[in-house]
Amino acid sequence: MLAVVGACSIVILPDEASAARAECAEILTAPGSNCAAFDVEVPPGASDLKSVQVCAAIMVAAPRPPLLIVTTLASMHLLPAVARAQRAARQLVCGYVLIDAGQGAPGADPSGESWPDAPVFLIAGIGDAAARSHAKLRGWQVFDAEAPTEIAFLIGELALELAP
């Protein structure tokens, strides 16, 4: 999904298993919020192709830079490919927002040469100690929020704050 807030476009990566992500996306793309939306269908067992499909969907949506990329911890593995694709398309990424939907710390941290290339923010519930610890070790800023309305509000605030 894609949402435009002020001068920053919010790109919400797919994660079918996250109810919090779905509710947050619905709030950010509500009528009157100047938004366009897209979904990427991924066939079962095609996890290696998911990053390609997500990058293609972002390209087709043609969001106006700078971009604020939003994902859940479960889909965090897609971020290096998304970062490379945006660089290749000369799309400025102003930040990444990770939503901890109660999954705890990610299984594999995709940090490397290609990611992160912009500030990273974690939005976590009060009791999510594992995710908080991981984020703090990486130097990422952590925000407290559990309800989708709070999460959407924080994402909107970050989009306004990070826009040049």
JSON list of C-alpha atoms in Angstrom, two decimals, residues 6-62:
[
{"chain": "A", "resi": 6, "resn": "GLY", "atom": "CA", "xyz": [2.65, 16.09, 3.23]},
{"chain": "A", "resi": 7, "resn": "ALA", "atom": "CA", "xyz": [5.85, 15.90, 1.20]},
{"chain": "A", "resi": 8, "resn": "CYS", "atom": "CA", "xyz": [6.67, 12.27, 2.04]},
{"chain": "A", "resi": 9, "resn": "SER", "atom": "CA", "xyz": [5.18, 9.10, 0.52]},
{"chain": "A", "resi": 10, "resn": "ILE", "atom": "CA", "xyz": [4.55, 6.21, 2.90]},
{"chain": "A", "resi": 11, "resn": "VAL", "atom": "CA", "xyz": [5.04, 2.79, 1.32]},
{"chain": "A", "resi": 12, "resn": "ILE", "atom": "CA", "xyz": [3.59, -0.07, 3.38]},
{"chain": "A", "resi": 13, "resn": "LEU", "atom": "CA", "xyz": [5.07, -3.44, 2.47]},
{"chain": "A", "resi": 14, "resn": "PRO", "atom": "CA", "xyz": [2.76, -6.48, 2.42]},
{"chain": "A", "resi": 15, "resn": "ASP", "atom": "CA", "xyz": [2.44, -8.90, 5.33]},
{"chain": "A", "resi": 16, "resn": "GLU", "atom": "CA", "xyz": [-0.78, -10.89, 5.11]},
{"chain": "A", "resi": 17, "resn": "ALA", "atom": "CA", "xyz": [-0.33, -12.36, 8.59]},
{"chain": "A", "resi": 18, "resn": "SER", "atom": "CA", "xyz": [-0.29, -9.04, 10.47]},
{"chain": "A", "resi": 19, "resn": "ALA", "atom": "CA", "xyz": [-3.65, -7.69, 11.58]},
{"chain": "A", "resi": 20, "resn": "ALA", "atom": "CA", "xyz": [-1.96, -4.59, 13.06]},
{"chain": "A", "resi": 21, "resn": "ARG", "atom": "CA", "xyz": [-0.32, -3.82, 9.71]},
{"chain": "A", "resi": 22, "resn": "ALA", "atom": "CA", "xyz": [-3.63, -4.23, 7.88]},
{"chain": "A", "resi": 23, "resn": "GLU", "atom": "CA", "xyz": [-5.50, -1.93, 10.28]},
{"chain": "A", "resi": 24, "resn": "CYS", "atom": "CA", "xyz": [-2.71, 0.64, 10.20]},
{"chain": "A", "resi": 25, "resn": "ALA", "atom": "CA", "xyz": [-2.67, 0.60, 6.39]},
{"chain": "A", "resi": 26, "resn": "GLU", "atom": "CA", "xyz": [-6.44, 1.05, 6.32]},
{"chain": "A", "resi": 27, "resn": "ILE", "atom": "CA", "xyz": [-6.16, 4.12, 8.55]},
{"chain": "A", "resi": 28, "resn": "LEU", "atom": "CA", "xyz": [-3.32, 5.66, 6.51]},
{"chain": "A", "resi": 29, "resn": "THR", "atom": "CA", "xyz": [-5.12, 5.07, 3.21]},
{"chain": "A", "resi": 30, "resn": "ALA", "atom": "CA", "xyz": [-8.60, 6.15, 4.32]},
{"chain": "A", "resi": 31, "resn": "PRO", "atom": "CA", "xyz": [-10.65, 8.27, 1.88]},
{"chain": "A", "resi": 32, "resn": "GLY", "atom": "CA", "xyz": [-9.64, 11.90, 1.95]},
{"chain": "A", "resi": 33, "resn": "SER", "atom": "CA", "xyz": [-6.02, 11.17, 2.84]},
{"chain": "A", "resi": 34, "resn": "ASN", "atom": "CA", "xyz": [-4.78, 11.57, -0.78]},
{"chain": "A", "resi": 35, "resn": "CYS", "atom": "CA", "xyz": [-3.72, 7.93, -1.05]},
{"chain": "A", "resi": 36, "resn": "ALA", "atom": "CA", "xyz": [-3.33, 5.18, -3.62]},
{"chain": "A", "resi": 37, "resn": "ALA", "atom": "CA", "xyz": [-3.04, 1.52, -2.60]},
{"chain": "A", "resi": 38, "resn": "PHE", "atom": "CA", "xyz": [-1.53, -1.64, -4.03]},
{"chain": "A", "resi": 39, "resn": "ASP", "atom": "CA", "xyz": [-1.26, -5.25, -2.91]},
{"chain": "A", "resi": 40, "resn": "VAL", "atom": "CA", "xyz": [1.23, -7.87, -3.99]},
{"chain": "A", "resi": 41, "resn": "GLU", "atom": "CA", "xyz": [-0.02, -11.45, -4.26]},
{"chain": "A", "resi": 42, "resn": "VAL", "atom": "CA", "xyz": [2.71, -13.98, -3.65]},
{"chain": "A", "resi": 43, "resn": "PRO", "atom": "CA", "xyz": [2.14, -17.63, -4.57]},
{"chain": "A", "resi": 44, "resn": "PRO", "atom": "CA", "xyz": [2.81, -20.15, -1.79]},
{"chain": "A", "resi": 45, "resn": "GLY", "atom": "CA", "xyz": [6.42, -21.28, -1.75]},
{"chain": "A", "resi": 46, "resn": "ALA", "atom": "CA", "xyz": [7.64, -18.34, -3.83]},
{"chain": "A", "resi": 47, "resn": "SER", "atom": "CA", "xyz": [9.35, -16.54, -0.96]},
{"chain": "A", "resi": 48, "resn": "ASP", "atom": "CA", "xyz": [12.50, -15.98, -3.05]},
{"chain": "A", "resi": 49, "resn": "LEU", "atom": "CA", "xyz": [10.42, -14.01, -5.56]},
{"chain": "A", "resi": 50, "resn": "LYS", "atom": "CA", "xyz": [8.53, -11.92, -3.01]},
{"chain": "A", "resi": 51, "resn": "SER", "atom": "CA", "xyz": [11.15, -9.16, -2.88]},
{"chain": "A", "resi": 52, "resn": "VAL", "atom": "CA", "xyz": [11.09, -8.90, -6.68]},
{"chain": "A", "resi": 53, "resn": "GLN", "atom": "CA", "xyz": [7.29, -8.67, -6.70]},
{"chain": "A", "resi": 54, "resn": "VAL", "atom": "CA", "xyz": [7.28, -6.05, -3.93]},
{"chain": "A", "resi": 55, "resn": "CYS", "atom": "CA", "xyz": [9.91, -3.93, -5.72]},
{"chain": "A", "resi": 56, "resn": "ALA", "atom": "CA", "xyz": [7.97, -4.19, -8.99]},
{"chain": "A", "resi": 57, "resn": "ALA", "atom": "CA", "xyz": [4.74, -3.14, -7.26]},
{"chain": "A", "resi": 58, "resn": "ILE", "atom": "CA", "xyz": [6.44, -0.09, -5.74]},
{"chain": "A", "resi": 59, "resn": "MET", "atom": "CA", "xyz": [7.79, 0.85, -9.17]},
{"chain": "A", "resi": 60, "resn": "VAL", "atom": "CA", "xyz": [4.34, 0.50, -10.76]},
{"chain": "A", "resi": 61, "resn": "ALA", "atom": "CA", "xyz": [2.75, 2.61, -8.00]},
{"chain": "A", "resi": 62, "resn": "ALA", "atom": "CA", "xyz": [5.33, 5.34, -8.75]}
]
